[in-house]
XYZ file of C-alpha atoms in Angstrom:
747
model
C 0.000 0.000 0.000
C 1.339 3.468 -0.906
C -0.067 6.808 0.136
C 0.527 10.563 -0.140
C 1.753 11.824 3.219
C 2.229 15.397 4.452
C 2.757 14.659 8.098
C 5.358 17.407 8.352
C 2.602 20.005 8.164
C -0.338 17.776 8.829
C -2.016 18.092 5.446
C -2.481 14.568 4.101
C -3.257 13.492 0.581
C -3.378 9.748 1.020
C -2.984 7.498 -1.979
C -3.999 3.848 -1.654
C -3.010 2.179 -4.924
C -4.580 -1.230 -4.388
C -8.023 -1.663 -5.913
C -10.861 -1.099 -3.483
C -14.032 -2.660 -4.839
C -17.274 -2.402 -2.882
C -19.634 -5.387 -3.166
C -23.159 -5.868 -1.872
C -21.927 -8.378 0.737
C -19.418 -5.856 2.097
C -22.107 -3.200 2.442
C -24.218 -5.534 4.539
C -21.244 -6.607 6.662
C -20.119 -3.029 7.258
C -23.438 -1.610 8.475
C -24.068 -0.183 11.974
C -27.591 -0.278 13.432
C -29.200 2.846 14.928
C -28.636 3.002 18.667
C -25.107 1.588 18.582
C -22.405 3.587 20.389
C -18.650 3.662 21.019
C -16.871 4.940 24.126
C -13.498 6.724 24.245
C -11.164 4.445 26.196
C -7.378 4.308 26.075
C -7.328 0.570 26.805
C -9.892 -0.279 24.115
C -9.314 2.370 21.451
C -8.454 -0.135 18.670
C -10.654 -3.017 19.748
C -13.716 -0.802 20.284
C -14.319 0.437 16.747
C -16.475 -0.119 13.682
C -14.507 -1.633 10.793
C -15.041 -1.726 7.067
C -15.797 -5.142 5.528
C -12.184 -5.724 4.447
C -10.803 -4.346 7.691
C -8.789 -1.703 5.836
C -10.490 1.154 7.706
C -11.807 1.569 11.234
C -14.113 4.141 12.835
C -13.868 5.069 16.508
C -12.064 7.133 19.158
C -8.265 7.618 19.056
C -6.110 8.798 21.961
C -3.883 11.705 20.914
C -0.580 11.830 22.777
C 0.691 13.675 24.740
C -2.739 15.289 25.293
C -5.266 13.620 27.542
C -7.959 13.648 24.914
C -9.570 11.662 22.118
C -10.800 12.415 18.627
C -13.538 10.562 16.729
C -11.652 9.336 13.669
C -11.434 7.106 10.636
C -8.005 5.491 10.209
C -6.067 2.903 8.223
C -6.353 -0.117 10.503
C -3.915 -2.489 8.757
C -0.780 -0.339 8.804
C 1.407 0.001 11.931
C 0.976 3.742 12.553
C -2.792 3.554 11.880
C -2.811 6.882 10.030
C -5.895 9.008 10.722
C -7.650 10.102 7.523
C -10.715 11.886 8.960
C -11.646 13.339 12.333
C -14.588 15.104 13.952
C -13.733 18.566 15.273
C -14.988 18.959 18.850
C -16.353 22.481 19.176
C -16.357 23.054 22.933
C -12.684 22.319 23.665
C -9.458 24.232 23.124
C -7.676 21.288 21.480
C -10.544 19.908 19.394
C -10.402 16.741 21.536
C -12.844 15.170 23.994
C -12.097 13.526 27.362
C -11.958 9.816 28.128
C -15.404 8.352 28.683
C -16.970 10.421 25.885
C -19.426 8.553 23.679
C -20.517 8.637 20.033
C -24.016 7.329 19.378
C -25.805 6.680 16.094
C -29.255 8.283 16.524
C -32.208 8.199 14.094
C -32.925 11.936 14.130
C -29.461 13.539 14.422
C -27.119 10.909 13.049
C -23.778 10.692 14.875
C -23.649 12.571 18.184
C -20.632 12.959 20.521
C -21.259 13.663 24.210
C -18.819 13.835 27.107
C -19.256 11.923 30.408
C -21.374 14.805 31.772
C -23.726 14.599 28.798
C -22.531 17.818 27.107
C -22.760 17.610 23.313
C -19.475 18.283 21.457
C -20.184 17.364 17.845
C -23.067 16.242 15.619
C -23.270 15.136 11.994
C -25.406 17.779 10.261
C -28.319 16.172 8.414
C -30.193 18.080 5.686
C -33.412 19.745 6.990
C -36.474 17.526 6.462
C -34.361 14.586 5.314
C -36.089 12.002 7.484
C -34.663 9.416 9.827
C -31.406 7.514 9.690
C -31.810 3.779 9.159
C -28.176 2.702 9.638
C -24.561 3.721 9.309
C -22.024 2.201 6.952
C -18.191 2.263 6.951
C -17.031 1.308 3.453
C -13.792 -0.168 2.144
C -13.077 3.219 0.558
C -12.878 4.808 4.039
C -16.214 6.632 3.684
C -18.675 6.686 6.579
C -22.261 6.897 5.290
C -25.585 7.586 7.015
C -28.464 6.049 5.059
C -32.080 7.197 4.924
C -34.720 4.952 6.480
C -37.232 5.593 3.686
C -35.170 5.564 0.483
C -31.842 4.118 1.514
C -30.102 7.196 0.034
C -27.167 8.924 1.691
C -28.102 11.578 4.260
C -24.499 12.311 5.282
C -21.043 11.238 4.066
C -17.663 11.732 5.699
C -16.353 12.136 2.120
C -18.468 15.306 1.854
C -16.796 16.748 4.962
C -13.050 16.213 4.438
C -10.708 17.432 7.148
C -6.998 17.077 6.300
C -7.121 14.074 3.944
C -8.333 13.010 0.522
C -8.827 9.278 -0.101
C -9.092 7.484 -3.454
C -12.583 7.941 -5.012
C -13.058 11.117 -2.910
C -13.517 14.529 -4.482
C -13.819 18.183 -3.464
C -16.710 20.195 -4.809
C -16.662 23.940 -5.547
C -16.405 25.938 -2.333
C -14.913 23.037 -0.350
C -11.401 22.726 1.012
C -8.915 20.721 3.045
C -7.279 22.366 6.070
C -4.092 21.212 7.743
C -3.907 20.435 11.450
C -2.360 23.057 13.690
C 0.161 20.495 14.999
C 0.525 16.733 15.028
C -1.147 16.607 18.432
C -3.639 19.432 17.924
C -6.563 18.858 15.607
C -7.431 22.543 15.377
C -7.234 24.091 11.906
C -3.663 24.886 10.831
C -2.195 27.459 8.481
C -2.521 25.603 5.163
C -5.559 25.104 2.983
C -6.284 23.387 -0.334
C -9.332 25.118 -1.790
C -11.480 24.821 -4.904
C -12.926 28.297 -5.306
C -16.266 29.395 -6.653
C -14.475 30.384 -9.860
C -13.283 26.796 -10.339
C -9.644 27.592 -9.581
C -7.782 25.166 -7.301
C -5.434 26.999 -4.957
C -2.838 25.901 -2.464
C -3.080 28.534 0.244
C -1.206 29.546 3.353
C -2.633 31.515 6.246
C -1.132 35.000 6.253
C -2.106 36.299 9.671
C -0.047 37.000 12.734
C -1.991 34.492 14.833
C -4.553 31.843 14.048
C -6.981 33.599 16.370
C -7.323 36.404 13.835
C -9.642 36.470 10.858
C -8.328 34.044 8.248
C -6.395 35.810 5.505
C -4.785 33.548 2.921
C -2.445 33.994 -0.013
C -1.793 31.321 -2.584
C 1.370 29.351 -3.297
C -0.164 27.629 -6.281
C -3.133 28.191 -8.567
C -4.316 25.732 -11.185
C -5.664 28.487 -13.455
C -8.798 26.453 -14.125
C -11.126 29.428 -14.435
C -13.114 30.782 -17.386
C -13.937 29.948 -20.133
C -13.926 26.293 -18.999
C -13.676 26.438 -15.201
C -13.110 23.582 -12.812
C -16.097 22.048 -11.066
C -14.552 19.320 -8.922
C -11.172 18.133 -7.616
C -11.046 14.362 -8.129
C -8.686 11.839 -6.524
C -9.468 8.656 -8.421
C -8.904 5.029 -7.484
C -5.694 4.830 -9.524
C -4.094 7.629 -7.566
C -4.515 10.256 -10.303
C -5.586 13.690 -9.098
C -7.160 16.211 -11.452
C -9.582 19.112 -11.708
C -12.639 18.139 -13.732
C -13.682 21.058 -15.911
C -17.234 22.192 -16.651
C -17.483 20.213 -19.897
C -17.066 16.992 -17.837
C -14.487 15.805 -20.363
C -11.421 18.024 -19.927
C -9.165 17.213 -17.009
C -6.359 19.264 -15.515
C -3.820 16.909 -13.926
C -2.519 18.224 -10.621
C 0.623 16.232 -9.902
C 2.316 16.830 -13.234
C 1.254 20.481 -13.323
C 2.512 21.530 -9.893
C 5.678 23.600 -10.553
C 8.654 22.256 -8.647
C 9.708 25.727 -7.613
C 6.544 26.612 -5.706
C 6.479 26.297 -1.963
C 3.705 23.715 -1.925
C 3.151 22.650 1.691
C 2.879 18.897 1.188
C 4.939 15.844 0.358
C 4.306 13.188 -2.250
C 5.294 9.760 -1.032
C 5.516 6.625 -3.166
C 7.978 4.628 -1.125
C 10.715 7.297 -1.102
C 9.621 10.853 -0.428
C 9.952 13.562 -3.057
C 9.614 17.075 -1.631
C 7.661 19.669 -3.566
C 8.323 22.443 -1.116
C 9.436 23.380 2.337
C 7.117 25.906 3.905
C 6.301 23.821 6.922
C 7.781 26.392 9.304
C 6.138 29.282 11.107
C 6.777 33.012 11.242
C 10.380 34.107 11.931
C 11.526 30.497 11.509
C 14.129 29.147 9.087
C 13.304 26.039 7.051
C 16.218 23.697 6.354
C 16.009 20.610 4.138
C 17.424 17.691 6.102
C 19.387 14.704 4.846
C 16.113 12.787 4.665
C 14.773 15.515 2.320
C 12.244 16.570 4.939
C 12.033 20.169 6.131
C 13.354 20.969 9.604
C 12.500 24.239 11.328
C 14.949 26.311 13.319
C 14.570 29.608 15.167
C 17.306 32.172 14.464
C 19.686 33.137 17.249
C 17.949 35.349 19.859
C 14.567 33.893 18.853
C 12.703 30.972 20.461
C 9.582 28.914 19.762
C 6.285 30.489 20.748
C 5.087 27.003 21.694
C 8.018 24.777 22.737
C 5.963 21.663 21.958
C 5.411 22.733 18.321
C 8.703 22.521 16.455
C 7.017 23.767 13.274
C 5.406 26.777 14.958
C 6.202 30.486 15.120
C 9.414 31.897 16.580
C 9.249 34.937 18.858
C 12.068 37.411 19.523
C 13.723 37.118 22.932
C 14.086 40.904 23.005
C 11.988 44.026 22.548
C 11.397 44.594 18.852
C 11.894 48.061 17.422
C 8.595 49.877 16.916
C 7.513 53.033 15.145
C 5.424 54.304 18.048
C 5.914 57.663 19.783
C 8.528 57.965 22.524
C 7.994 59.436 25.989
C 9.972 62.685 25.997
C 8.803 64.144 29.293
C 11.780 62.924 31.317
C 15.319 64.252 31.373
C 16.657 60.995 29.974
C 15.192 58.688 27.357
C 15.865 54.953 27.356
C 16.885 54.188 23.806
C 17.128 50.672 22.414
C 20.185 50.214 20.230
C 19.910 47.586 17.505
C 22.446 45.726 15.406
C 22.198 43.359 12.443
C 22.965 39.669 12.885
C 24.119 37.840 9.764
C 22.517 34.523 8.728
C 24.266 33.007 5.695
C 22.684 31.291 2.667
C 19.217 32.250 3.865
C 16.447 34.063 2.079
C 13.021 35.267 3.209
C 11.039 35.226 -0.057
C 7.993 37.138 1.204
C 7.259 40.265 3.217
C 9.273 42.812 1.191
C 8.192 46.416 1.553
C 11.188 48.187 0.028
C 13.885 47.348 -2.502
C 17.101 49.230 -3.274
C 19.292 48.473 -6.280
C 23.069 48.798 -6.564
C 23.612 49.060 -2.787
C 26.778 47.912 -1.098
C 26.479 45.992 2.152
C 27.122 49.001 4.414
C 24.468 51.085 2.693
C 22.031 48.177 2.909
C 22.760 47.811 6.627
C 22.212 51.516 7.273
C 18.931 51.459 5.346
C 17.555 48.880 7.793
C 19.050 50.301 10.975
C 17.585 53.746 10.246
C 14.124 52.358 9.384
C 11.845 51.513 12.317
C 9.750 49.205 10.092
C 12.714 47.060 9.076
C 13.103 43.685 10.807
C 15.673 42.237 8.402
C 17.321 42.740 5.042
C 18.273 40.157 2.437
C 21.395 40.973 0.441
C 22.943 38.950 -2.389
C 25.452 38.976 -5.215
C 23.084 41.077 -7.328
C 23.621 44.057 -4.926
C 19.874 44.327 -4.366
C 18.850 45.204 -0.815
C 15.431 43.827 0.222
C 13.881 45.267 3.386
C 11.517 42.975 5.341
C 8.809 43.790 7.850
C 8.136 41.932 11.095
C 7.009 39.185 11.428
C 9.240 37.474 8.897
C 7.217 34.998 6.845
C 9.575 32.004 6.779
C 13.220 31.615 5.895
C 14.688 29.212 3.364
C 18.292 28.128 3.802
C 20.169 26.868 0.768
C 22.226 23.682 1.217
C 26.005 23.953 1.500
C 27.655 24.329 -1.873
C 24.588 25.855 -3.534
C 25.767 28.814 -5.611
C 22.500 29.662 -7.328
C 22.455 33.469 -7.561
C 18.840 33.556 -6.412
C 19.696 31.740 -3.222
C 23.358 32.565 -2.671
C 22.317 35.377 -0.366
C 22.295 36.111 3.302
C 19.979 37.762 5.742
C 20.756 40.477 8.260
C 18.224 40.235 11.087
C 17.745 43.236 13.367
C 18.272 42.295 17.015
C 18.634 44.306 20.218
C 22.209 45.200 21.068
C 21.561 47.104 24.302
C 19.839 50.036 25.979
C 21.390 53.453 26.581
C 20.169 56.604 28.320
C 20.150 59.649 26.049
C 19.581 63.143 27.493
C 16.745 65.057 25.863
C 18.216 68.394 24.754
C 16.471 71.246 23.069
C 17.548 72.260 19.631
C 20.016 75.105 19.243
C 19.300 78.137 17.131
C 21.362 79.306 14.164
C 20.837 82.351 11.990
C 20.354 80.061 9.018
C 18.318 77.289 10.640
C 18.090 75.085 13.688
C 20.454 72.189 14.344
C 18.682 69.133 15.715
C 19.980 65.952 17.252
C 18.825 62.752 15.610
C 17.095 61.746 18.840
C 15.096 64.989 18.907
C 13.756 64.257 15.454
C 12.917 60.686 16.472
C 10.825 62.145 19.313
C 9.362 64.899 17.117
C 8.161 62.417 14.485
C 7.042 59.667 16.878
C 9.862 57.439 15.641
C 9.160 58.377 12.007
C 5.663 56.940 12.164
C 3.539 59.305 10.019
C 4.840 59.113 6.436
C 3.809 62.018 4.190
C 5.425 60.876 0.955
C 8.449 59.501 -0.867
C 10.634 60.996 -3.525
C 13.946 60.635 -5.297
C 15.841 62.082 -2.338
C 14.205 60.202 0.535
C 11.114 59.793 2.693
C 9.190 62.643 4.363
C 7.551 62.273 7.799
C 5.253 64.550 9.760
C 6.347 65.726 13.194
C 5.893 68.414 15.848
C 8.515 70.632 17.489
C 8.193 73.003 20.435
C 9.032 76.640 19.858
C 9.617 79.455 22.346
C 6.558 79.926 24.520
C 5.860 76.200 24.573
C 3.730 76.086 21.422
C 3.985 73.096 19.106
C 4.252 73.547 15.354
C 3.936 70.928 12.647
C 7.011 70.158 10.543
C 7.974 67.860 7.689
C 11.170 65.856 8.228
C 12.931 64.458 5.163
C 15.363 61.567 5.630
C 17.883 61.780 2.804
C 19.201 58.466 1.526
C 21.781 59.398 -1.115
C 24.017 62.063 0.428
C 27.664 61.041 0.669
C 28.398 60.400 4.345
C 31.901 61.878 4.305
C 30.801 65.350 3.211
C 29.599 66.592 6.607
C 31.092 70.087 6.268
C 29.728 70.620 2.748
C 26.310 69.331 3.868
C 26.166 71.850 6.713
C 27.230 74.725 4.491
C 24.766 73.955 1.726
C 21.829 73.470 4.108
C 22.621 76.753 5.818
C 22.625 78.471 2.421
C 19.215 76.988 1.682
C 18.060 78.113 5.140
C 18.747 81.756 4.205
C 16.469 81.582 1.129
C 12.961 82.937 1.598
C 10.248 83.290 -1.031
C 6.483 82.915 -0.790
C 6.551 80.164 -3.451
C 9.295 78.100 -1.781
C 8.938 75.758 1.177
C 10.839 77.229 4.128
C 13.657 75.209 5.683
C 13.630 75.127 9.504
C 16.715 73.096 10.302
C 18.666 69.895 9.852
C 20.479 67.008 11.557
C 23.634 65.248 10.456
C 24.495 62.885 13.289
C 26.291 59.656 12.455
C 25.045 58.191 9.187
C 21.811 60.174 9.207
C 21.102 63.237 7.080
C 17.755 64.889 7.789
C 16.222 68.213 6.768
C 13.316 69.837 8.619
C 10.819 71.939 6.653
C 7.656 73.795 7.518
C 4.593 71.586 7.182
C 2.455 72.388 4.121
C -1.122 71.175 4.796
C -2.776 70.590 1.417
C -0.452 67.987 -0.080
C 1.082 67.942 -3.534
C 0.053 69.525 -6.801
C -0.148 65.994 -8.236
C -2.896 65.070 -5.769
C -4.695 68.339 -6.524
C -4.283 68.296 -10.296
C -5.090 64.737 -11.318
C -8.335 64.351 -9.430
C -11.864 64.463 -10.795
C -13.642 66.793 -11.061
C -10.807 69.016 -12.231
C -9.735 71.937 -10.042
C -10.866 75.323 -11.320
C -9.134 76.929 -14.281
C -8.508 80.117 -12.287
C -6.738 78.165 -9.530
C -4.634 76.356 -12.086
C -3.544 79.624 -13.758
C -2.622 81.130 -10.379
C -0.613 78.041 -9.440
C 1.244 78.033 -12.796
C 2.323 81.651 -12.306
C 3.355 81.073 -8.684
C 5.561 78.123 -9.605
C 7.237 80.139 -12.372
C 8.005 82.938 -9.905
C 9.513 80.472 -7.434
C 11.800 78.934 -10.083
C 12.762 82.409 -11.307
C 13.844 83.276 -7.758
C 16.053 80.174 -7.587
C 17.620 80.878 -10.986
C 18.207 84.629 -10.782
C 17.526 86.186 -7.390
C 19.529 83.941 -5.070
C 23.100 84.779 -4.075
C 24.128 81.568 -5.828
C 22.073 80.088 -8.656
C 20.138 76.950 -7.698
C 19.091 74.464 -10.379
C 16.314 72.330 -8.958
C 16.729 69.364 -11.379
C 13.465 67.680 -10.378
C 10.564 70.025 -11.095
C 7.349 67.965 -11.137
C 3.876 68.119 -9.522
C 4.984 65.813 -6.692
C 7.554 68.440 -5.609
C 5.052 71.313 -5.592
C 3.115 71.615 -2.325
C -0.025 73.659 -1.681
C -0.277 75.745 1.483
C -3.364 76.663 3.515
C -4.460 79.117 0.793
C -3.585 76.685 -2.021
C -0.598 78.763 -3.055
C 2.171 76.706 -4.686
C 5.366 76.105 -2.705
C 8.357 74.445 -4.388
C 10.056 71.810 -2.244
C 13.408 69.978 -2.474
C 15.183 72.944 -4.046
C 18.919 72.810 -3.432
C 18.968 69.068 -2.812
C 20.240 68.349 -6.297
C 23.284 70.459 -5.535
C 23.834 68.585 -2.294
C 23.748 65.313 -4.153
C 26.182 66.509 -6.833
C 28.679 68.353 -4.638
C 31.417 65.761 -5.315
C 31.236 66.295 -9.077
C 33.775 68.429 -10.940
C 31.290 69.077 -13.733
C 27.619 68.423 -14.359
C 27.668 66.136 -17.360
C 26.892 62.836 -15.636
C 24.454 61.268 -13.203
C 20.991 61.928 -14.592
C 18.723 63.786 -12.161
C 14.990 64.090 -12.372
C 11.934 61.984 -13.018
C 10.888 60.102 -16.143
C 8.663 62.298 -18.287
C 10.190 65.572 -17.038
C 13.865 65.065 -17.959
C 15.444 67.413 -20.518
C 17.245 65.827 -23.536
C 20.646 67.221 -22.565
C 20.780 64.812 -19.621
C 21.225 62.004 -22.162
C 23.944 63.777 -24.140
C 27.389 65.086 -23.495
C 25.963 68.574 -22.999
C 26.333 71.023 -20.111
C 23.493 71.078 -17.585
C 22.119 74.589 -17.129
C 19.008 76.154 -15.653
C 17.248 75.265 -18.931
C 16.688 71.725 -17.576
C 14.277 73.256 -15.072
C 12.611 75.179 -17.921
C 12.011 71.920 -19.778
C 10.489 70.278 -16.692
C 8.324 73.325 -16.050
C 7.035 73.180 -19.631
C 5.916 69.563 -19.191
C 4.212 70.484 -15.908
C 2.536 73.555 -17.468
C 0.920 71.281 -20.067
C -0.222 69.012 -17.227
C -1.784 72.019 -15.491
C -3.676 72.930 -18.668
C -4.911 69.406 -19.437
C -5.091 67.891 -15.923
C -3.395 64.837 -17.422
C -0.135 63.166 -16.434
C 2.986 63.536 -18.550
C 3.045 59.799 -19.137
C -0.259 57.960 -18.841
C 0.310 54.282 -19.560
C -3.353 53.437 -18.974
C -4.419 55.734 -21.800
C -1.180 55.329 -23.806
C -0.666 59.105 -23.784
C 2.667 60.934 -24.034
C 1.478 64.420 -23.165
C 4.145 66.487 -24.951
C 3.515 64.684 -28.254
C -0.242 64.913 -27.926
C -0.178 68.595 -26.939
C 1.949 69.569 -29.945
C -0.246 67.525 -32.303
C -3.356 69.277 -30.967
C -1.711 72.692 -31.312
C -0.447 71.981 -34.834
C -3.848 70.671 -35.972
C -5.768 73.458 -34.194
C -7.569 71.001 -31.928
C -6.845 72.607 -28.555
C -10.350 71.815 -27.349
C -9.301 68.140 -27.287
C -6.764 68.957 -24.584
C -9.339 70.378 -22.177
C -12.295 68.198 -23.228
C -15.363 69.185 -21.147
C -13.629 71.781 -18.945
C -16.249 74.533 -19.433
C -14.319 77.156 -17.464
C -11.238 76.707 -19.640
C -13.323 76.558 -22.839
C -14.559 80.071 -22.070
C -10.940 81.261 -21.844
C -9.493 79.610 -24.974
C -7.181 82.553 -25.653
C -5.359 81.933 -22.374
C -5.431 78.160 -22.941
C -3.675 78.663 -26.276
C -1.138 81.021 -24.652
C -0.261 78.471 -21.972
C 0.021 75.598 -24.473
C 2.380 77.619 -26.679
C 4.512 78.556 -23.651
C 4.673 74.900 -22.658
C 5.798 73.849 -26.146
C 8.492 76.553 -26.183
C 9.782 75.204 -22.847
C 10.120 71.603 -24.119
C 12.173 72.418 -27.201
C 14.826 69.766 -27.799
C 17.409 72.491 -28.460
C 17.937 74.154 -25.083
C 18.944 77.445 -26.710
C 15.396 77.799 -28.092
C 13.823 77.596 -24.657
C 12.986 80.879 -22.934
C 14.403 81.615 -19.490
C 12.157 81.774 -16.446
C 11.919 85.570 -16.513
C 10.620 85.469 -20.101
C 8.215 82.675 -19.143
C 6.831 84.669 -16.212
C 6.296 87.702 -18.466
C 4.535 85.586 -21.101
C 2.272 83.981 -18.490
C 1.295 87.396 -17.139
C 0.593 88.764 -20.620
C 3.438 91.288 -20.552
C 5.130 89.640 -23.556
C 3.553 88.226 -26.706
C 3.946 84.491 -27.404
C 4.905 83.427 -30.915
C 3.871 80.091 -32.379
C 6.446 77.486 -31.325
C 8.162 75.062 -33.748
C 8.103 71.290 -33.508
C 9.908 70.540 -30.207
C 11.669 67.427 -31.621
C 12.317 68.193 -35.309
C 15.517 66.247 -35.944
C 16.269 64.267 -32.794
C 18.207 61.009 -33.013
C 16.037 59.942 -30.096
C 12.332 60.561 -30.402
C 10.497 62.447 -27.679
C 8.929 59.150 -26.634
C 12.362 57.611 -26.223
C 13.462 60.440 -23.960
C 10.679 59.392 -21.622
C 11.887 55.812 -21.423
C 15.644 56.366 -21.235
C 17.499 55.353 -18.138
C 16.563 54.705 -14.490
C 15.764 58.331 -13.771
């Protein structure tokens, strides 16, 4: 006899290859009269049972060690370990088991009923309403327990219709049904794995994706058969020959499961036909590492400084033996703050394939380490030969350790797990004033932002968090704290100087800098908090914002860029003008953010011909050529954004297959400007100004930078002081098309 076993995770798919024929004599011999009962007894658990005619299967109570409880079960009775293939789930106990002395009785009106020695009911076979009385029970040589109707002799209830963790030959799963693994070998509660045939006919191998099994079940799939429309699956069949397939709706087409399960998926079961062939190794719990043993079975191991949540469950979750880092607010009312200091512990040849929330390319190991240590969400990073840094949240899903000598690039990686190094007391100091901005300690900004908990947005230079600082008089003011992630660590003096220069710049259309911090590896800049979000959020919504507001915002942005280019002591080229970097204040006036950061990021360069800055769709052509970078790159970006302001459409809209600069010029050339604004009635009534703004935008995006106006000319044209001539084709003779500019490089 051979069978499919998944005892490692308690999901069994049992294959009995010998022919099991059911004859009329066997049915008579295997029947159980109404009124018969069995009692749970450790001394009589195998002798006190109802057996199938051939004796292959038995029905009765089984003692589950090391618990002091029993489960009503069907098991293979002729093999030494007497493998359980079905069990009744007791509903009034924590383990799903019942005490010794419990009884199962075959009743005419309720079928099988389990009661404990005090008479409390723990389980009942659910009969269809109005189905009539039970005449007898029957345990068949296929391992199916049947309850037969007294009137018609038809089945009122079948154990095959209520599978638990096992499929037997000739058994099938209908749409909406599933198998669930046991929680542990000695606990018959539902575990984390499920095999489910959905309402759409798709068979899925699922794993529970919740922090504890007490939570609402949330599953994600390791494997999907893809048996959906137009010919969906209707039934999962495990036939007598051991072949498993999904029967499709035409009742003729079959989708074979065994040969179609990819070997690379983490399928949580084992196929056994004498020697065991592993399909996957996800038997382990959260924060645990799965290792394939010499016997090709998965073994689970907690990382150093972690231990099993339940010491009796070697396949369960691992918990940290220390206080995990959190992103909650700190108590800053005392003179000293207890600060947990974390370090990264290396675990070789190990990967956590799920739970990524951030990925960084072309990072060295030190930069990858710092990215995790400075991020309160990060529980671990995975780093490999491809120089990709994967940040993982807590809890870690499950780890997979490659065998020794495995040099597969996908698995020749290691994990750095964040663990507690120690606790130090840090004095809470107030920030010190400077004429050009405040200097903060890193700890003060941790307190101000609640450990960087409230994220406002992300950009090319870093992540922005909301915080609160106390000013003179004790009042709190809101601030935005940007954590920079690409500033060279060794340039501390240059960083201070440049930030102080930015701190001296004041204009009503620029976001005001409040201060900065440059302790250790951290580089942070503190800005005033701007309440109404980004221009992108404002512009690309429906219904469109008013035409008057859009015109006012376009002029305000132009004035802010003009100030950076011409009115500052030292010219500042922004290099990343886009709607996401334009904020709207309480009166919806535009405020340019991130100005000066491009210079900080390029301060090591001797010239400005390399290292493309900016965002795809807004990048000037000279970035891709051996051409000097001047303030005209900001003019180009502004032109793209001006067209977005007119049309309320994104520069690159993949959903609508629109490249805005091409479309805008085509509409201008063909005198179809109304297509750009569609049903915007307010703009339609001001077509003269719409045309003016479109022409200005096209002048700004000229491929030849010398043809672009400067920001002073642009401001005058927007305000009507200067006439606007018809612009030429912005890309008349480019080697690269305008479309190609939008797709060049990782900008």
